[in-house]
PDB file of C-alpha atoms in Angstrom:
ATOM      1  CA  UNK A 102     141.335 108.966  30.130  1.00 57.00           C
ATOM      2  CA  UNK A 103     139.475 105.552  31.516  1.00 54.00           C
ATOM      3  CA  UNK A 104     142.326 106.002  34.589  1.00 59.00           C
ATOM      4  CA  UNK A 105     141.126 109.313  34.930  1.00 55.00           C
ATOM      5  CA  UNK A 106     136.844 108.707  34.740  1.00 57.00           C
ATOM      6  CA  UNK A 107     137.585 105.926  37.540  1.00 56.00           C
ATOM      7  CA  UNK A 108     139.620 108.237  40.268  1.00 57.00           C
ATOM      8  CA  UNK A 109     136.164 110.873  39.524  1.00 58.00           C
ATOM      9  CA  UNK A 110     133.935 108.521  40.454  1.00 57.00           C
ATOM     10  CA  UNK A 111     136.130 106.967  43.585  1.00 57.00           C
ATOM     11  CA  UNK A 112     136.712 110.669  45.039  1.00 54.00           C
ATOM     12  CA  UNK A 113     132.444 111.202  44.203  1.00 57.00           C
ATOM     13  CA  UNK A 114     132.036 108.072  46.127  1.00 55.00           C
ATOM     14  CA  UNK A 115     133.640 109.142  49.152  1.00 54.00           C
ATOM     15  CA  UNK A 116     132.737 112.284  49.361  1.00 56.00           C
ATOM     16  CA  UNK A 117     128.512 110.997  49.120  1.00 54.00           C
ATOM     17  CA  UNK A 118     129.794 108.099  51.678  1.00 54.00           C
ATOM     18  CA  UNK A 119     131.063 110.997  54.321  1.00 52.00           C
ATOM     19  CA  UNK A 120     127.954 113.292  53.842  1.00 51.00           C
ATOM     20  CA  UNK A 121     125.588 110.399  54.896  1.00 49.00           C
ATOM     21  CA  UNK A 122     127.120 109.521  57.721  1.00 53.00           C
ATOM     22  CA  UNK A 123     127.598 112.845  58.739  1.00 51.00           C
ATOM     23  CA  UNK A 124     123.813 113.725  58.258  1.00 52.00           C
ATOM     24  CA  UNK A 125     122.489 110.251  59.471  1.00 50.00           C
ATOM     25  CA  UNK A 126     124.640 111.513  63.291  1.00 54.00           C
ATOM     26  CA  UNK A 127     122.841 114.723  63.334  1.00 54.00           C
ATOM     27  CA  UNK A 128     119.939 113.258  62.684  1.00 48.00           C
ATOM     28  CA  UNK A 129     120.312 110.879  65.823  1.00 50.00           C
ATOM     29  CA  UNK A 130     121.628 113.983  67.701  1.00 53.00           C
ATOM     30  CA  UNK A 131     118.364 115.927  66.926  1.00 52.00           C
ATOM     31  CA  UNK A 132     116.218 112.943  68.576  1.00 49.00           C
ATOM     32  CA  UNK A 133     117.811 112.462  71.453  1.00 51.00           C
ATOM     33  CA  UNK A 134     117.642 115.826  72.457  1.00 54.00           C
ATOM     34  CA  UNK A 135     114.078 115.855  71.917  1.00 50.00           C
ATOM     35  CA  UNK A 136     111.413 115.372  75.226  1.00 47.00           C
ATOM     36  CA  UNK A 137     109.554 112.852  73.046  1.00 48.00           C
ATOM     37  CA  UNK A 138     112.826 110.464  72.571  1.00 46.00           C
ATOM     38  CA  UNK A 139     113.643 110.848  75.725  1.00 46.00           C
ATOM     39  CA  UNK A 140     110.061 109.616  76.759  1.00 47.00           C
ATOM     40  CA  UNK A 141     110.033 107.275  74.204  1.00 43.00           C
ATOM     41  CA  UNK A 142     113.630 106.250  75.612  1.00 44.00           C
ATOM     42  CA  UNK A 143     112.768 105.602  78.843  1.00 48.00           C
ATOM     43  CA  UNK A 144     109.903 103.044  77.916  1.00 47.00           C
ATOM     44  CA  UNK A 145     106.683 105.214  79.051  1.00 46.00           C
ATOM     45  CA  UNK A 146     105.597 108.026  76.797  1.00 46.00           C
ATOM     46  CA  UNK A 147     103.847 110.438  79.255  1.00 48.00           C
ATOM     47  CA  UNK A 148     100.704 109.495  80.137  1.00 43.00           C
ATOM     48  CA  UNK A 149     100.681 105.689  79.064  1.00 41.00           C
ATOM     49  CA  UNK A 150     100.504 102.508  81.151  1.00 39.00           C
ATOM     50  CA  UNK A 151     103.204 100.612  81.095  1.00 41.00           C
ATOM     51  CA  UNK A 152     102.313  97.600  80.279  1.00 38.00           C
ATOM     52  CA  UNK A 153      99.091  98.045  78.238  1.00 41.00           C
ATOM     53  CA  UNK A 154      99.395 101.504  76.855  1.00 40.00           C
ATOM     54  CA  UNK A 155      95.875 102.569  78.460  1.00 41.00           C
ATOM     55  CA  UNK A 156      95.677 106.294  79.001  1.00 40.00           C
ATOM     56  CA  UNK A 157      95.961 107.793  82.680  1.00 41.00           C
ATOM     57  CA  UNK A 158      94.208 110.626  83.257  1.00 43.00           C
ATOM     58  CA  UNK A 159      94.020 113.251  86.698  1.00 45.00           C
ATOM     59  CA  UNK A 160      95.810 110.342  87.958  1.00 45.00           C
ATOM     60  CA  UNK A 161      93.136 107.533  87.138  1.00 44.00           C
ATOM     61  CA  UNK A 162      94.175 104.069  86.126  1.00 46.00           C
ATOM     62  CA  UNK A 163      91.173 101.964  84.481  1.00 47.00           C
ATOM     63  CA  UNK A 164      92.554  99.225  84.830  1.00 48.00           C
ATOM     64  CA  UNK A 165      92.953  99.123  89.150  1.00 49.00           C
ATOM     65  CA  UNK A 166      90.601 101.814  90.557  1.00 53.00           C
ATOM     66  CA  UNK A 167      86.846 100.423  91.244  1.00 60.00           C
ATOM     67  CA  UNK A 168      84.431 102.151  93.406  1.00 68.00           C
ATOM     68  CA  UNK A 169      84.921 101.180  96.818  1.00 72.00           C
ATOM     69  CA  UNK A 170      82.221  98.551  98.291  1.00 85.00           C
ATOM     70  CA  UNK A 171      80.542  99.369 101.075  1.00 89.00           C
ATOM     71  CA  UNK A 172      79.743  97.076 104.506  1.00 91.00           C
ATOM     72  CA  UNK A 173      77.555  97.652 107.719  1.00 90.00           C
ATOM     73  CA  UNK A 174      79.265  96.621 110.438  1.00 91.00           C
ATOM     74  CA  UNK A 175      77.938  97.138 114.550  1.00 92.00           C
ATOM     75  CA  UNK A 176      80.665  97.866 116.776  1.00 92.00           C
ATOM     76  CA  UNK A 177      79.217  98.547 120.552  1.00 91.00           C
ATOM     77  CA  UNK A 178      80.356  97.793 124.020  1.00 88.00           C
ATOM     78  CA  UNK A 179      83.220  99.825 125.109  1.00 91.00           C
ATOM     79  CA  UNK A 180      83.983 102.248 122.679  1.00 93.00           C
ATOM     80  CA  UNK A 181      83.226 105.967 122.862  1.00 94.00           C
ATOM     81  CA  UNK A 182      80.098 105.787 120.181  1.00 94.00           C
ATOM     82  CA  UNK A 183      78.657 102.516 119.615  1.00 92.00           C
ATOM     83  CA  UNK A 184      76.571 102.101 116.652  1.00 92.00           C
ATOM     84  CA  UNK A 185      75.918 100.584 113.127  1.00 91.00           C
ATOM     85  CA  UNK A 186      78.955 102.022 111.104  1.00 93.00           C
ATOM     86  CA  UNK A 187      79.000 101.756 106.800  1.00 92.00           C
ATOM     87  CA  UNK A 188      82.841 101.550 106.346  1.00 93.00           C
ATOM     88  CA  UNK A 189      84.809 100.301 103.241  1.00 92.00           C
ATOM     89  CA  UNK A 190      85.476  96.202 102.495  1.00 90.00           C
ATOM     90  CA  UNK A 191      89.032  96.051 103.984  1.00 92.00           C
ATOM     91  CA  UNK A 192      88.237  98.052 106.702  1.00 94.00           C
ATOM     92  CA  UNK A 193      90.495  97.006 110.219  1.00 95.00           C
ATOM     93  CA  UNK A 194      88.769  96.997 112.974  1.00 95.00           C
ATOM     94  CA  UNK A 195      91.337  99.055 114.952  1.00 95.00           C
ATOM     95  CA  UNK A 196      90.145 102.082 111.796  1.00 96.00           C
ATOM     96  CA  UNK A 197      87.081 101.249 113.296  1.00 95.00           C
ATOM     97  CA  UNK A 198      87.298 101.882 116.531  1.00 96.00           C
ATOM     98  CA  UNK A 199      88.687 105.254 115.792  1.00 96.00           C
ATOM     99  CA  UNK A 200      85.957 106.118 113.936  1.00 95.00           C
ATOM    100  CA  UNK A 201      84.107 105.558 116.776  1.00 95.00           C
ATOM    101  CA  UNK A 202      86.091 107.842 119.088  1.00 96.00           C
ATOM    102  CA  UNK A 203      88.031 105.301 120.417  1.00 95.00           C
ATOM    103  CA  UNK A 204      87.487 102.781 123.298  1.00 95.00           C
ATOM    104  CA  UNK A 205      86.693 103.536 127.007  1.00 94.00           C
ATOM    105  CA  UNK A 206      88.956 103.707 129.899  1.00 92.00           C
ATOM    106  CA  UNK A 207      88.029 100.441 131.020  1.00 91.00           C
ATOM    107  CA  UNK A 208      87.798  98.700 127.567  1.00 91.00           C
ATOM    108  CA  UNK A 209      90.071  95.316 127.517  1.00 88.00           C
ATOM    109  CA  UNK A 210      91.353  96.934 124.145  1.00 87.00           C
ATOM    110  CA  UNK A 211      93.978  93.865 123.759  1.00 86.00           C
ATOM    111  CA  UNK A 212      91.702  91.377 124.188  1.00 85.00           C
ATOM    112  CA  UNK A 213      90.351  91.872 120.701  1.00 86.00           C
ATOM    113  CA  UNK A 214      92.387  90.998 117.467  1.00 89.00           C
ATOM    114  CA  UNK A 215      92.618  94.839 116.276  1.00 92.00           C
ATOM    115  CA  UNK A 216      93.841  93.852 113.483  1.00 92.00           C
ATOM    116  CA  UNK A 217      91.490  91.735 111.938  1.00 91.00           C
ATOM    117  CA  UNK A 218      89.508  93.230 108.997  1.00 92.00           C
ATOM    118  CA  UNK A 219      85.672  93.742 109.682  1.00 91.00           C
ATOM    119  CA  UNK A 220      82.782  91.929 107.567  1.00 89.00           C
ATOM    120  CA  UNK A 221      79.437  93.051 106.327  1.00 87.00           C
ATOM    121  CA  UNK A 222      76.689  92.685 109.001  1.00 86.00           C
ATOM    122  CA  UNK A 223      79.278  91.830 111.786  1.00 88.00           C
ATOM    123  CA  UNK A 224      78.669  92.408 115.046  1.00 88.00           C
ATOM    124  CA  UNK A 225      81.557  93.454 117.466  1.00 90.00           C
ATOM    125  CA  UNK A 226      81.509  93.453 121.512  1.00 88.00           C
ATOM    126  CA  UNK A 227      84.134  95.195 123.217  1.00 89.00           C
ATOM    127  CA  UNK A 228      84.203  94.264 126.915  1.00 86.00           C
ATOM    128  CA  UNK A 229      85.310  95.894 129.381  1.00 87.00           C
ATOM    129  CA  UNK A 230      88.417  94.692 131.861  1.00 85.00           C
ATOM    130  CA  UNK A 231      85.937  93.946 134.631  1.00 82.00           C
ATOM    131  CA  UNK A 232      83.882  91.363 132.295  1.00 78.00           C
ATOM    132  CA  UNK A 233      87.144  89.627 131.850  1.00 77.00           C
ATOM    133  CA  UNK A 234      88.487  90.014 135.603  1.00 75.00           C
ATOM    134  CA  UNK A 235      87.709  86.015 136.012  1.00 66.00           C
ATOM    135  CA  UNK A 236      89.999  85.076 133.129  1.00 66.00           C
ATOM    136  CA  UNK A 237      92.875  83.324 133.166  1.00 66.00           C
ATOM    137  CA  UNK A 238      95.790  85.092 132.107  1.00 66.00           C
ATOM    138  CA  UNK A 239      96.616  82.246 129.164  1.00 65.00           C
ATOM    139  CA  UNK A 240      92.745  82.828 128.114  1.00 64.00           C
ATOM    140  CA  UNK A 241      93.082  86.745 128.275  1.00 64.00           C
ATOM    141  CA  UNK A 242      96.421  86.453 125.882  1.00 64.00           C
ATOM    142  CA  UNK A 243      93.933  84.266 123.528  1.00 62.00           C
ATOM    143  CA  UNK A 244      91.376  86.756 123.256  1.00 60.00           C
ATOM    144  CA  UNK A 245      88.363  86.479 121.657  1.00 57.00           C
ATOM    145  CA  UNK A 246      90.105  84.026 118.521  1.00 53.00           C
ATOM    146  CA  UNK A 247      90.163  81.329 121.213  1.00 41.00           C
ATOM    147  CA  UNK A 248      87.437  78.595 121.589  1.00 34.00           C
ATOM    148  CA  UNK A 249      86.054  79.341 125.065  1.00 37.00           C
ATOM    149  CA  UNK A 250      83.965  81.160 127.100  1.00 38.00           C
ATOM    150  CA  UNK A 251      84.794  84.605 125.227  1.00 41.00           C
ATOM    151  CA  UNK A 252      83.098  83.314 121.980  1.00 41.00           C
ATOM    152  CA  UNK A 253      80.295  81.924 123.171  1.00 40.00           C
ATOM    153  CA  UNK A 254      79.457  84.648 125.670  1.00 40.00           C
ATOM    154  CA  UNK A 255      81.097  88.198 124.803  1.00 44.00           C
ATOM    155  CA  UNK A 256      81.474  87.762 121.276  1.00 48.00           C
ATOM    156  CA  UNK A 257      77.738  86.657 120.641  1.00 62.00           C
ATOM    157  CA  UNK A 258      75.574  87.789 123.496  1.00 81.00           C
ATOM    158  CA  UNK A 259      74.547  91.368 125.318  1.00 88.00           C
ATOM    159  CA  UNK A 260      75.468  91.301 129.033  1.00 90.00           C
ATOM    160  CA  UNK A 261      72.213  93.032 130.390  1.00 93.00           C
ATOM    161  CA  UNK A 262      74.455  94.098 133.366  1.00 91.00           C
ATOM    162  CA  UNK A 263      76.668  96.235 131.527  1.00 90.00           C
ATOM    163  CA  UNK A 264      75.842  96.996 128.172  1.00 89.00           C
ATOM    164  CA  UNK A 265      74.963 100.473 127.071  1.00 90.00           C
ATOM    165  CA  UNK A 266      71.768 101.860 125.278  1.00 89.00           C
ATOM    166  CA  UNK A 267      73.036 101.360 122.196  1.00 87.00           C
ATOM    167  CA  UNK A 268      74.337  97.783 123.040  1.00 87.00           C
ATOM    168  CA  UNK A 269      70.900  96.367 124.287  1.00 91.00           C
ATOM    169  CA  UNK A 270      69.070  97.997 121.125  1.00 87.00           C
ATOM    170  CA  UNK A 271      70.754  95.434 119.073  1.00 86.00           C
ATOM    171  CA  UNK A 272      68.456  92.630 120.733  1.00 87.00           C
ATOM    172  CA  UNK A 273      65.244  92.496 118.671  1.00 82.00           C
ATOM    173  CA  UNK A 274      62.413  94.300 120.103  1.00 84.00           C
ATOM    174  CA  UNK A 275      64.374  96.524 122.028  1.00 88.00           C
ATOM    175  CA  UNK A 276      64.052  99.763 120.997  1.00 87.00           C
ATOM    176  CA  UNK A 277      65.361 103.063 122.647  1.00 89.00           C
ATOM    177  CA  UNK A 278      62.468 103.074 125.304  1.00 90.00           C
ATOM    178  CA  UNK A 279      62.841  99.702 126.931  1.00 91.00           C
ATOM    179  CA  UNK A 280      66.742  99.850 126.442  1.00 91.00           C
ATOM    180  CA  UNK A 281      66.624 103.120 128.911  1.00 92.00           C
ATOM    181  CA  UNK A 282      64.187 101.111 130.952  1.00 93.00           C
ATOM    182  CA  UNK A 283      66.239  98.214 131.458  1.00 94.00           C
ATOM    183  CA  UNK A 284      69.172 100.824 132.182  1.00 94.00           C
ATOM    184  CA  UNK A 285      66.991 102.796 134.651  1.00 94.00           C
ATOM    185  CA  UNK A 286      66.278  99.390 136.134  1.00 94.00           C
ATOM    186  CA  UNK A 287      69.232  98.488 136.880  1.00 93.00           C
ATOM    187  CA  UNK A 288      70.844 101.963 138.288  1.00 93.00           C
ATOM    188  CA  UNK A 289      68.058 101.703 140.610  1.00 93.00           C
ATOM    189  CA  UNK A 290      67.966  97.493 141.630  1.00 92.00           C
ATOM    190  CA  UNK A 291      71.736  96.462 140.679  1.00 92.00           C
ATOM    191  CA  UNK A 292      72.687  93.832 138.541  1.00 93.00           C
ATOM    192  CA  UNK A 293      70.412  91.207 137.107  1.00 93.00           C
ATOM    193  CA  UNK A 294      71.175  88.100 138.637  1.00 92.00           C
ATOM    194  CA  UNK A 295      69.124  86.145 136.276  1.00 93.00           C
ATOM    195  CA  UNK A 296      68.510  86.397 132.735  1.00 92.00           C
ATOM    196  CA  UNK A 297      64.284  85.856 133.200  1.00 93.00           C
ATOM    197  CA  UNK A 298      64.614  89.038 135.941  1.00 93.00           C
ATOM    198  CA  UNK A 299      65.163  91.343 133.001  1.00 94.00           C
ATOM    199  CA  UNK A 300      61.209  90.519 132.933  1.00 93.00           C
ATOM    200  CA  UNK A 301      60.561  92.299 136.142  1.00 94.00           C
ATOM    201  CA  UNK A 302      61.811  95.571 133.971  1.00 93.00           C
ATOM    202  CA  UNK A 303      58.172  97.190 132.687  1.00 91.00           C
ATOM    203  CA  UNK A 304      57.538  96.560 128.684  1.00 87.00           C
ATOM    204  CA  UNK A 305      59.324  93.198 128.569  1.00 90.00           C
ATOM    205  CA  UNK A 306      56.849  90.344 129.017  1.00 89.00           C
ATOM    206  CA  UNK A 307      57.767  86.705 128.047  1.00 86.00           C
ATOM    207  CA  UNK A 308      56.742  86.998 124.788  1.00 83.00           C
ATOM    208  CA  UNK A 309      60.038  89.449 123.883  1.00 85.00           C
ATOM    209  CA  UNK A 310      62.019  87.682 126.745  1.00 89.00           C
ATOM    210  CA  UNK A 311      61.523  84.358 125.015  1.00 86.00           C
ATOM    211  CA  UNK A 312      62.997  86.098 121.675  1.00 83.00           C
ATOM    212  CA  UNK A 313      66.085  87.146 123.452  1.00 89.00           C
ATOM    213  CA  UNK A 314      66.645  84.744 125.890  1.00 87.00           C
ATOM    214  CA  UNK A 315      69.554  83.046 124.006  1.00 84.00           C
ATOM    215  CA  UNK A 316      71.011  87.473 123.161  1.00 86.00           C
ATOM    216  CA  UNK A 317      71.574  88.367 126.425  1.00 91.00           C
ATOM    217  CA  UNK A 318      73.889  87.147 129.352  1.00 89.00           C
ATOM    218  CA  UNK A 319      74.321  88.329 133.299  1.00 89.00           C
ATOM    219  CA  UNK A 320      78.112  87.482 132.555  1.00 78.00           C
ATOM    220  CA  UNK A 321      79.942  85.903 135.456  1.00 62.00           C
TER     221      UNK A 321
END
């Protein structure tokens, strides 16, 4: 009889033992067919960062998108629209120059570093390939990085000879009258030879010219 109560509860044993495996496999079966195990499989439920588990929403990540800053920046010389642009922080200054239509026939578009990224209250000559005709071909190569005559000259001051409306209204006290003045001026005398003759040009005494004196350049 005792034989007999021990084989029952052996065979019971076995049979519970086979069920629960059996069940606990089915179980595992029904999860991995699931879209949330699989989610949950592959690391990243839907719509959960990675590494912190912040929300993104519409495409919208807290944790890396900040309003853009903005920056003033005046490119003028020759480009197709010169003029005070407000462009992003990180802005190139060859996206620049697009935005400004592009440069002019006769810009010297490789002697500027178009790559360079543009700075908040910057101002940015282009000259033309006749301003740089003197160059050396070493100093053109340089461009306006090197230490020389393109720094101090193109990069900082407005050649009265050839700079546009827009150009000379960057000097102080030039506004859009006197800059078509001095433009009119010109057309009709030729080139200033002289800095001080851009006071023979009517509405620029030497109270302004003494303001700009150290702005403007005949060039070469």
């Amino acid at each position: 009889m005792v034989i007999l109560s021990c084989l029952f509860f052996a065979v019971a044993g076995l049979i519970y033992t086979c069920s629960f495996d059996k069940g606990k496999n089915d179980l595992i079966t029904s999860l991995e067919s699931s879209s949330d195990y699989t989610d949950l499989k592959d690391g990243i439920p839907d719509g959960t960062s990675e590494i912190t588990g912040d929300i993104i929403e519409n495409g919208f990540d807290a944790r890396t998108d900040e309003i853009p800053v903005l920056i003033y920046v005046h490119l003028c010389g020759a480009v197709e629209n010169p003029d005070v642009y407000k462009v992003e922080t990180g802005t190139r200054l060859a996206e620049l120059i697009k935005l400004a239509g592009g440069l002019k026939a006769d810009a010297a578009g490789d002697y500027v570093n178009q790559a360079m990224e543009v700075k908040d209250g910057q101002r940015i000559y282009i000259p033309t390939k006749d301003e740089l005709k003197d160059l050396t071909p070493a100093e053109y190569v340089q461009g306006n990085e090197s230490v020389s005559f393109k720094e101090d000259v193109l990069d900082s001051r407005v050649n009265i000879n050839t700079a546009d409306e827009s150009a000379l209204m960057s000097l102080p006290g030039i506004g859009q009258a006197r800059a078509k003045s001095i433009i009119e001026y010109r057309d009709k005398h030729g080139n200033f030879s002289d800095i001080k003759d851009l006071m023979k040009v009517p509405g620029i005494k030497e109270g302004l010219f003494s303001r700009i004196a150290d702005k403007i350049t005949v060039g070469n």
